[in-house]
Short mmCIF file of C-alpha atoms in Angstrom, two decimals:
data_model
loop_
_atom_site.label_atom_id
_atom_site.label_comp_id
_atom_site.label_asym_id
_atom_site.label_seq_id
_atom_site.Cartn_x
_atom_site.Cartn_y
_atom_site.Cartn_z
CA MET A 50 47.71 -178.11 245.04
CA ILE A 51 46.18 -178.12 241.59
CA PRO A 52 42.82 -179.64 242.63
CA LEU A 53 42.22 -183.33 242.05
CA THR A 54 39.21 -185.31 243.19
CA LEU A 55 39.60 -188.32 245.44
CA ALA A 56 38.38 -190.46 242.55
CA GLU A 57 41.05 -189.00 240.25
CA ILE A 58 43.74 -189.66 242.87
CA ALA A 59 42.53 -193.23 243.32
CA ASP A 60 42.68 -193.73 239.55
CA ALA A 61 46.20 -192.25 239.34
CA THR A 62 47.53 -194.38 242.19
CA GLY A 63 45.66 -197.63 241.54
CA GLY A 64 44.01 -197.18 244.92
CA THR A 65 40.57 -197.88 246.32
CA LEU A 66 38.38 -195.49 248.28
CA ASP A 67 37.51 -196.43 251.86
CA HIS A 68 35.09 -194.55 254.14
CA ILE A 69 34.71 -191.93 251.39
CA THR A 70 31.19 -190.48 251.15
CA ASP A 71 31.78 -188.36 248.03
CA PRO A 72 34.44 -189.52 245.52
CA HIS A 73 34.20 -186.11 243.82
CA THR A 74 35.51 -184.30 246.91
CA ARG A 75 38.48 -182.25 245.79
CA VAL A 76 41.92 -182.26 247.38
CA THR A 77 43.15 -178.67 247.24
CA GLY A 78 46.04 -178.73 249.71
CA PRO A 79 49.43 -180.41 249.38
CA LEU A 80 50.62 -183.80 250.50
CA SER A 81 51.99 -184.08 254.02
CA PHE A 82 53.68 -186.94 255.84
CA ASP A 83 54.10 -185.33 259.27
CA SER A 84 50.89 -185.23 261.31
CA ARG A 85 52.18 -182.13 263.09
CA HIS A 86 52.10 -180.20 259.82
CA VAL A 87 48.89 -181.30 258.15
CA ALA A 88 47.76 -178.98 255.37
CA PRO A 89 44.05 -178.05 255.36
CA GLY A 90 42.37 -179.57 252.34
CA GLY A 91 45.40 -181.76 251.73
CA LEU A 92 46.15 -185.47 251.77
CA PHE A 93 48.02 -187.15 254.64
CA ALA A 94 50.49 -189.83 253.51
CA CYS A 95 50.82 -192.62 256.07
CA LEU A 96 54.47 -193.60 255.70
CA ALA A 97 55.74 -196.39 257.92
CA GLY A 98 59.08 -195.56 259.52
CA SER A 99 61.44 -197.62 261.64
CA THR A 100 59.88 -196.37 264.89
CA VAL A 101 56.64 -194.58 263.91
CA ASP A 102 53.86 -195.65 261.54
CA GLY A 103 51.87 -192.82 260.01
CA HIS A 104 48.75 -195.00 259.91
CA ALA A 105 48.40 -194.42 263.66
CA PHE A 106 47.92 -190.70 263.03
CA ALA A 107 45.51 -190.88 260.08
CA ALA A 108 42.35 -190.10 262.06
CA GLN A 109 43.98 -187.15 263.80
CA ALA A 110 45.28 -185.81 260.49
CA VAL A 111 41.75 -185.81 259.06
CA ARG A 112 40.42 -184.08 262.19
CA ASP A 113 43.13 -181.47 261.68
CA GLY A 114 41.96 -180.68 258.17
CA ALA A 115 43.19 -183.34 255.75
CA VAL A 116 40.54 -184.49 253.28
CA ALA A 117 41.69 -188.09 253.53
CA ALA A 118 44.67 -190.31 254.26
CA LEU A 119 46.81 -192.24 251.83
CA THR A 120 47.22 -195.70 253.37
CA THR A 121 48.05 -199.33 252.70
CA ARG A 122 45.22 -200.62 254.91
CA PRO A 123 41.89 -199.45 256.33
CA VAL A 124 42.09 -196.86 259.09
CA ASP A 125 39.51 -195.11 261.22
CA ALA A 126 39.24 -192.26 258.72
CA PRO A 127 38.47 -191.56 255.05
CA ALA A 128 41.31 -193.11 253.04
CA ILE A 129 42.65 -194.04 249.64
CA ILE A 130 44.16 -197.50 250.09
CA VAL A 131 47.15 -198.12 247.80
CA PRO A 132 49.73 -200.92 247.42
CA ASP A 133 52.62 -198.59 248.39
CA VAL A 134 52.28 -195.11 249.92
CA LEU A 135 55.62 -193.74 248.69
CA ASP A 136 54.97 -194.95 245.14
CA ALA A 137 51.48 -193.42 245.32
CA MET A 138 52.96 -190.06 246.38
CA GLY A 139 55.09 -190.13 243.24
CA ARG A 140 52.10 -190.95 241.07
CA ILE A 141 50.14 -188.06 242.57
CA ALA A 142 53.07 -185.73 241.85
CA THR A 143 53.09 -186.97 238.26
CA ALA A 144 49.37 -186.24 237.90
CA VAL A 145 49.75 -182.76 239.39
CA ALA A 146 52.74 -181.93 237.18
CA ALA A 147 50.83 -183.12 234.10
CA ALA A 148 48.03 -180.67 234.92
CA TYR A 149 50.42 -177.77 235.62
CA THR A 150 50.80 -175.28 232.77
CA GLY A 151 53.54 -173.05 234.19
CA THR A 152 57.33 -173.38 233.98
CA VAL A 153 59.02 -176.28 235.76
CA ILE A 154 62.59 -175.48 236.84
CA ALA A 155 64.90 -178.14 238.27
CA LEU A 156 68.28 -177.64 239.90
CA THR A 157 71.00 -179.88 241.27
CA GLY A 158 74.66 -179.91 242.26
CA SER A 159 76.96 -181.28 244.91
CA ALA A 160 76.67 -178.17 247.10
CA GLY A 161 74.63 -174.97 247.18
CA LYS A 162 71.33 -176.43 245.93
CA THR A 163 69.18 -175.16 248.75
CA SER A 164 70.87 -171.76 248.97
CA THR A 165 70.43 -171.29 245.21
CA LYS A 166 66.81 -172.41 245.47
CA ASP A 167 66.17 -169.81 248.18
CA ILE A 168 67.77 -167.04 246.10
CA LEU A 169 66.00 -168.14 242.92
CA GLU A 170 62.61 -168.27 244.62
CA THR A 171 63.02 -164.63 245.68
CA VAL A 172 64.11 -163.59 242.18
CA LEU A 173 61.28 -165.40 240.38
CA SER A 174 58.72 -164.05 242.83
CA GLN A 175 59.51 -160.59 241.44
CA HIS A 176 57.82 -161.75 238.22
CA GLY A 177 55.07 -164.12 239.29
CA PRO A 178 53.76 -166.57 241.92
CA THR A 179 56.41 -169.21 242.64
CA ALA A 180 56.31 -172.57 244.41
CA ALA A 181 59.52 -174.20 245.63
CA ASN A 182 60.88 -176.84 247.97
CA GLU A 183 60.61 -176.20 251.67
CA ARG A 184 64.03 -176.59 253.31
CA SER A 185 65.76 -179.51 251.52
CA PHE A 186 62.74 -181.54 250.41
CA ASN A 187 64.65 -182.89 247.42
CA ASN A 188 64.42 -186.69 247.62
CA GLU A 189 61.80 -189.29 246.78
CA ILE A 190 59.75 -188.30 249.86
CA GLY A 191 60.07 -184.54 249.88
CA PHE A 192 59.96 -184.10 246.11
CA PRO A 193 56.31 -185.21 245.63
CA VAL A 194 55.34 -182.96 248.53
CA THR A 195 56.94 -180.00 246.75
CA VAL A 196 55.23 -180.75 243.44
CA SER A 197 51.90 -180.99 245.26
CA ARG A 198 52.38 -177.43 246.58
CA VAL A 199 52.05 -175.89 243.13
CA MET A 200 48.86 -173.89 242.59
CA PRO A 201 46.90 -173.24 239.39
CA ASP A 202 48.19 -169.64 239.32
CA SER A 203 51.84 -170.53 240.05
CA ARG A 204 53.96 -169.14 237.25
CA TYR A 205 57.04 -171.11 238.33
CA LEU A 206 57.66 -174.40 240.08
CA VAL A 207 61.23 -174.71 241.40
CA LEU A 208 62.36 -178.24 242.18
CA GLU A 209 65.63 -178.93 243.98
CA MET A 210 66.82 -182.46 243.19
CA GLY A 211 69.22 -184.54 245.26
CA ALA A 212 70.82 -187.84 244.33
CA ARG A 213 72.53 -190.63 246.21
CA GLY A 214 72.91 -192.89 243.22
CA LYS A 215 72.56 -193.28 239.48
CA GLY A 216 69.00 -192.93 238.25
CA HIS A 217 67.70 -190.94 241.22
CA ILE A 218 67.46 -187.62 239.38
CA ALA A 219 66.09 -189.30 236.26
CA SER A 220 63.32 -190.77 238.40
CA LEU A 221 62.44 -187.35 239.84
CA CYS A 222 62.41 -185.84 236.35
CA GLN A 223 59.88 -188.47 235.28
CA MET A 224 57.51 -187.12 237.94
CA ALA A 225 57.90 -183.51 236.79
CA ARG A 226 59.82 -182.94 233.58
CA PRO A 227 61.68 -179.63 233.70
CA ARG A 228 61.81 -177.03 230.94
CA ILE A 229 64.81 -175.36 232.61
CA ALA A 230 67.52 -177.35 234.39
CA THR A 231 70.39 -175.84 236.38
CA VAL A 232 73.58 -177.61 237.47
CA LEU A 233 75.71 -175.84 240.08
CA GLY A 234 78.86 -177.86 240.45
CA ILE A 235 80.40 -181.29 240.92
CA GLY A 236 82.11 -181.72 244.26
CA SER A 237 83.03 -184.54 246.61
CA ALA A 238 79.77 -184.87 248.54
CA HIS A 239 78.76 -188.57 248.56
CA VAL A 240 81.84 -189.57 246.56
CA GLY A 241 82.09 -192.58 248.87
CA GLU A 242 78.73 -193.77 247.55
CA PHE A 243 79.23 -192.85 243.88
CA GLY A 244 82.87 -193.93 243.64
CA SER A 245 84.25 -190.90 241.77
CA GLN A 246 83.48 -187.33 240.76
CA LEU A 247 82.96 -188.53 237.19
CA ALA A 248 80.22 -190.85 238.45
CA ILE A 249 78.66 -187.95 240.36
CA ALA A 250 78.75 -185.81 237.21
CA ASP A 251 77.08 -188.58 235.20
CA ALA A 252 74.28 -188.82 237.77
CA LYS A 253 73.79 -185.04 237.90
CA ALA A 254 73.72 -184.88 234.09
CA GLU A 255 70.43 -186.80 234.18
CA ILE A 256 68.75 -183.46 234.88
CA VAL A 257 69.80 -181.94 231.53
CA ARG A 258 69.16 -185.19 229.66
CA ALA A 259 65.53 -184.85 230.75
CA LEU A 260 65.13 -181.48 229.01
CA PRO A 261 62.98 -181.17 225.89
CA ASP A 262 64.54 -179.70 222.74
CA HIS A 263 62.88 -176.36 223.52
CA GLY A 264 64.28 -176.36 227.06
CA VAL A 265 67.27 -174.52 228.53
CA ALA A 266 70.26 -175.97 230.41
CA ILE A 267 71.92 -173.59 232.88
CA LEU A 268 75.48 -174.79 233.43
CA ASN A 269 78.38 -173.63 235.62
CA GLY A 270 80.98 -172.50 233.11
CA ASP A 271 83.66 -172.41 235.82
CA ASP A 272 83.30 -176.16 236.49
CA PRO A 273 84.68 -178.31 233.64
CA LEU A 274 82.59 -181.34 234.62
CA VAL A 275 79.42 -179.26 234.50
CA ALA A 276 80.33 -177.28 231.36
CA ALA A 277 80.88 -180.60 229.57
CA MET A 278 77.17 -181.39 230.04
CA VAL A 279 76.53 -179.26 226.96
CA HIS A 280 77.03 -182.57 225.12
CA ASP A 281 74.26 -184.24 227.16
CA THR A 282 71.39 -182.17 225.82
CA SER A 283 69.97 -180.78 222.61
CA ALA A 284 68.41 -177.90 224.56
CA GLN A 285 69.70 -174.33 224.55
CA VAL A 286 72.61 -173.76 226.96
CA LEU A 287 73.42 -170.74 229.11
CA LEU A 288 76.74 -170.72 230.98
CA PHE A 289 77.19 -168.80 234.23
CA GLY A 290 80.43 -168.05 236.04
CA THR A 291 83.33 -165.64 236.17
CA GLY A 292 85.01 -166.48 232.87
CA SER A 293 84.68 -164.29 229.78
CA HIS A 294 83.10 -167.25 227.95
CA CYS A 295 80.12 -167.27 230.34
CA ASP A 296 76.79 -165.83 229.15
CA VAL A 297 75.94 -164.64 232.66
CA ARG A 298 78.99 -163.62 234.63
CA ALA A 299 80.24 -161.77 237.68
CA GLU A 300 83.07 -159.26 237.56
CA GLU A 301 84.73 -157.07 240.22
CA ILE A 302 83.82 -159.41 243.09
CA SER A 303 84.51 -158.12 246.58
CA VAL A 304 83.26 -158.71 250.12
CA ASN A 305 82.19 -156.02 252.59
CA SER A 306 83.11 -155.90 256.27
CA HIS A 307 80.09 -158.06 257.13
CA GLY A 308 81.20 -160.85 254.80
CA GLN A 309 78.50 -160.08 252.20
CA PRO A 310 79.67 -160.24 248.56
CA ASN A 311 79.07 -157.66 245.88
CA PHE A 312 79.81 -157.86 242.18
CA THR A 313 78.89 -156.52 238.78
CA LEU A 314 76.38 -158.78 237.02
CA HIS A 315 76.71 -158.99 233.22
CA HIS A 316 74.39 -160.46 230.60
CA GLY A 317 74.51 -159.29 227.02
CA HIS A 318 74.39 -155.49 227.01
CA HIS A 319 72.98 -155.43 230.55
CA HIS A 320 75.15 -154.90 233.63
CA SER A 321 74.48 -153.81 237.19
CA LEU A 322 76.12 -153.74 240.61
CA VAL A 323 74.66 -156.35 242.95
CA GLN A 324 75.08 -156.25 246.74
CA LEU A 325 74.00 -159.54 248.28
CA ARG A 326 72.42 -159.81 251.72
CA VAL A 327 73.64 -163.39 252.06
CA HIS A 328 77.10 -164.09 253.47
CA GLY A 329 80.09 -165.85 251.94
CA ARG A 330 81.76 -165.18 248.60
CA HIS A 331 80.79 -168.68 247.45
CA ASN A 332 77.21 -167.38 247.24
CA VAL A 333 78.24 -165.35 244.20
CA THR A 334 78.14 -168.63 242.25
CA ASN A 335 74.70 -169.41 243.66
CA ALA A 336 73.47 -165.90 242.80
CA LEU A 337 74.80 -166.25 239.24
CA ALA A 338 73.02 -169.58 238.86
CA ALA A 339 69.78 -167.99 240.06
CA ALA A 340 70.24 -165.03 237.71
CA ALA A 341 70.92 -167.22 234.66
CA THR A 342 67.94 -169.44 235.51
CA ALA A 343 65.68 -166.42 235.87
CA ILE A 344 66.89 -165.04 232.51
CA ALA A 345 65.93 -168.34 230.89
CA ALA A 346 62.54 -168.09 232.61
CA GLY A 347 61.88 -164.68 231.08
CA VAL A 348 62.40 -162.44 234.13
CA PRO A 349 63.54 -158.92 233.14
CA PHE A 350 67.11 -158.00 234.10
CA ASP A 351 66.13 -155.19 236.48
CA ARG A 352 63.81 -157.50 238.42
CA ILE A 353 66.57 -160.08 238.65
CA VAL A 354 68.90 -157.49 240.17
CA THR A 355 66.23 -156.45 242.67
CA GLY A 356 65.59 -160.07 243.63
CA LEU A 357 69.27 -160.82 244.12
CA THR A 358 69.72 -157.83 246.42
CA GLU A 359 66.67 -158.78 248.50
CA ALA A 360 67.25 -162.54 248.70
CA GLU A 361 67.95 -164.24 252.01
CA LEU A 362 68.57 -167.89 252.85
CA SER A 363 65.27 -168.96 254.35
CA SER A 364 65.96 -172.67 254.76
CA GLY A 365 68.12 -172.30 257.88
CA ALA A 366 71.56 -173.52 259.00
CA ARG A 367 73.17 -172.27 255.80
CA MET A 368 75.43 -169.27 256.41
CA GLU A 369 72.89 -168.17 259.02
CA ILE A 370 74.30 -165.31 261.08
CA LEU A 371 73.40 -165.24 264.78
CA GLN A 372 74.50 -162.29 266.94
CA ARG A 373 75.00 -162.41 270.71
CA ALA A 374 74.76 -159.61 273.24
CA ASP A 375 78.49 -159.95 274.00
CA GLY A 376 79.37 -159.24 270.37
CA VAL A 377 80.08 -162.86 269.45
CA THR A 378 78.92 -163.75 265.93
CA ILE A 379 77.85 -167.34 265.24
CA ILE A 380 77.94 -168.56 261.62
CA ASN A 381 75.48 -171.44 261.64
CA ASP A 382 76.39 -173.41 258.51
CA ALA A 383 75.75 -176.74 260.17
CA PHE A 384 73.15 -178.31 257.90
CA ASN A 385 75.79 -180.43 256.21
CA ALA A 386 79.46 -180.48 255.24
CA SER A 387 81.12 -181.42 251.97
CA PRO A 388 84.83 -180.61 251.68
CA GLU A 389 84.15 -177.81 249.21
CA SER A 390 81.48 -176.25 251.41
CA VAL A 391 83.71 -176.41 254.48
CA ILE A 392 86.53 -174.70 252.59
CA ALA A 393 84.10 -172.02 251.36
CA ALA A 394 82.77 -171.50 254.88
CA LEU A 395 86.31 -171.05 256.21
CA ASP A 396 86.84 -168.29 253.64
CA ALA A 397 83.64 -166.65 254.89
CA LEU A 398 84.83 -166.95 258.49
CA ALA A 399 88.08 -165.21 257.60
CA ASP A 400 86.24 -162.46 255.70
CA MET A 401 83.89 -161.78 258.60
CA ALA A 402 86.59 -161.83 261.26
CA GLY A 403 88.88 -159.55 259.28
CA THR A 404 91.98 -158.39 261.14
CA ASN A 405 90.29 -157.17 264.32
CA ARG A 406 88.33 -160.19 265.58
CA ARG A 407 89.31 -163.71 266.62
CA SER A 408 88.11 -166.52 264.38
CA VAL A 409 87.00 -169.85 265.85
CA ALA A 410 86.04 -172.89 263.75
CA VAL A 411 83.95 -175.68 265.28
CA LEU A 412 84.26 -178.40 262.65
CA GLY A 413 82.79 -181.87 262.66
CA GLU A 414 84.07 -184.86 260.76
CA MET A 415 82.97 -185.01 257.12
CA ALA A 416 81.08 -188.12 256.08
CA GLU A 417 80.60 -190.24 252.92
CA LEU A 418 84.02 -189.49 251.40
CA GLY A 419 85.21 -193.07 251.01
CA ASP A 420 88.91 -193.69 250.57
CA ASP A 421 89.51 -189.99 249.96
CA ALA A 422 88.43 -189.01 253.48
CA PRO A 423 91.96 -188.64 254.95
CA ALA A 424 93.14 -186.46 252.07
CA TRP A 425 90.08 -184.22 252.26
CA HIS A 426 90.44 -183.72 256.01
CA ASP A 427 94.08 -182.79 255.36
CA LYS A 428 92.95 -180.20 252.80
CA VAL A 429 90.51 -178.70 255.28
CA ALA A 430 93.29 -178.53 257.87
CA ASP A 431 95.52 -176.79 255.33
CA LYS A 432 92.71 -174.28 254.69
CA VAL A 433 92.37 -173.62 258.43
CA LEU A 434 96.05 -172.70 258.45
CA ALA A 435 95.92 -170.73 255.20
CA VAL A 436 93.11 -168.39 256.31
CA GLY A 437 94.59 -167.99 259.78
CA VAL A 438 91.83 -169.44 261.95
CA ASP A 439 92.76 -168.59 265.54
CA ARG A 440 91.28 -171.72 267.07
CA LEU A 441 89.95 -175.01 265.71
CA ILE A 442 87.68 -177.23 267.82
CA GLY A 443 87.19 -180.65 266.24
CA ILE A 444 84.30 -183.09 266.72
CA GLY A 445 84.29 -186.68 265.52
CA GLY A 446 86.59 -189.66 265.20
CA ALA A 447 89.90 -190.58 263.63
CA HIS A 448 89.61 -188.15 260.71
CA THR A 449 88.99 -185.28 263.10
CA LEU A 450 92.07 -186.24 265.13
CA ARG A 451 94.08 -186.32 261.92
CA MET A 452 92.80 -182.84 261.01
CA ILE A 453 93.69 -181.51 264.46
CA GLY A 454 97.15 -183.03 264.21
CA THR A 455 97.77 -181.45 260.81
CA VAL A 456 96.78 -178.01 262.11
CA ARG A 457 99.06 -178.41 265.12
CA GLU A 458 101.95 -179.45 262.90
CA GLY A 459 101.45 -176.18 261.03
CA SER A 460 101.67 -174.26 264.33
CA GLY A 461 97.91 -173.67 264.50
CA HIS A 462 95.82 -173.91 267.66
CA ALA A 463 93.55 -176.97 267.51
CA THR A 464 91.88 -179.10 270.17
CA GLU A 465 89.37 -181.92 270.32
CA ALA A 466 86.00 -181.13 271.86
CA ASP A 467 85.61 -182.21 275.48
CA SER A 468 83.13 -185.07 275.33
CA THR A 469 82.44 -184.96 279.09
CA ILE A 470 80.35 -181.77 278.87
CA PRO A 471 77.76 -180.48 276.38
CA LEU A 472 79.45 -179.21 273.24
CA ALA A 473 77.94 -175.72 273.28
CA GLN A 474 78.99 -175.28 276.89
CA HIS A 475 82.53 -176.44 276.11
CA VAL A 476 82.87 -174.13 273.11
CA ASN A 477 81.48 -171.21 275.07
CA THR A 478 84.19 -171.53 277.73
CA LEU A 479 86.79 -170.94 275.00
CA LEU A 480 85.22 -167.81 273.54
CA GLN A 481 85.98 -164.15 274.06
CA PRO A 482 83.69 -161.18 273.39
CA HIS A 483 83.41 -160.27 269.68
CA ASP A 484 84.75 -163.63 268.41
CA VAL A 485 83.43 -164.93 265.10
CA VAL A 486 82.53 -168.63 265.33
CA LEU A 487 81.85 -171.01 262.44
CA VAL A 488 79.86 -174.15 263.28
CA LYS A 489 79.88 -176.77 260.52
CA GLY A 490 79.89 -180.55 260.17
CA ALA A 491 78.06 -183.59 258.84
CA ASN A 492 74.30 -183.41 259.44
CA ALA A 493 74.37 -186.55 261.59
CA LEU A 494 76.44 -184.71 264.22
CA GLY A 495 73.52 -182.42 265.03
CA LEU A 496 75.66 -179.27 265.12
CA GLU A 497 72.75 -177.04 264.10
CA ALA A 498 71.33 -177.45 267.61
CA THR A 499 74.77 -176.68 269.04
CA ALA A 500 74.98 -173.45 267.03
CA ARG A 501 71.57 -172.28 268.22
CA GLU A 502 72.31 -173.16 271.84
CA LEU A 503 75.66 -171.36 271.60
CA ALA A 504 73.92 -168.30 270.20
CA GLY A 505 71.83 -168.05 273.35
CA MET A 506 74.84 -167.93 275.67
CA CYS A 507 77.32 -165.22 276.64
CA THR A 508 81.04 -165.44 277.23
CA THR A 509 82.00 -166.47 280.73
CA ARG A 510 84.93 -164.08 281.00
#
């Protein structure tokens, strides 16, 4: 973290020091809210959850290296007592961001945020020290933690921003105002909460509205709702995509036998072949977004190409490829599931299976789709049929049964998971050596654990 003294933090948060012997002691490590992952020299935020109260772990956190705890009451440890811990975390992030002199980059979108962040972090690191979100720390809790990870020598601070309602992104941008803002796409994730894709677009546009006049908006030129955000900012605009109107574009896109895309990257008079390590042709869009963002940040074209070819998805459960001794390939894409991401993952499954391997899709019910849920599950079922998935195994409730029924009506092979035995065990009994298996569903279903357990098995026949 950009160092702040305990006194400065107390002033920024409206807090009072308790059991502090030296108010000028500096906090040099980031915020943390999990006592199992306390950062040395950092500050432990005592959040009160529904079952666990962080205040009970304050003393242990200090013993483990935290300088002090951020609390709402006295504890048996050095503390800064504040009216509200979560609000105080935001205020600390604001103070850190105000002291930061590097480039703040924000990105959002209905899908692909974390994958793009992982790719972009690799690309930017070719040019200078870069701080970015761990995993998907993109909400009001994780975001201040990410901002607090920036160091005085960090050239770039990459901030993934999520939203579950109007004003959420605007609030995050008040903590750390971006100079570059990237919008990936407007999909159907959380449409049940927002009400419509137009409402989602309006909420995502808050990220470009926060830009200063000297900033840069990086917009998906292939998505009309995103491209229209050019009217939401007075900043410079760079479009990325596959259309000839895009400033940064991909041409000659293809996928190799491992399901990894390659394409020719164009910007101005520069062009180069890019072979991605990541899987799934949908990651071309994410790579283009990263490239355009890096161009705006001043990274030379050749370093961008190198970064794209070296980038991997470090956050886990996103097109993560797990190989078994019996030749079965598990595609662990189970972190979450919007309709668009499920459809993209099915394309990746088909690409990786090719014509010589069986394809198996383990799909969970998609959540937060509101009244459109039946139609979206029908579209996913149609995609299962269109790409020729050999077997669908569905998990969930009525929408899953509807999806299974639609696949069966189209002469596809689809069954509901057997709820009487563990899911991984059930799926494994249906596999053959060298199958390619996609595991994907809403995060609440916990399919990431299923994918990892499945990866440790072997076929029983």
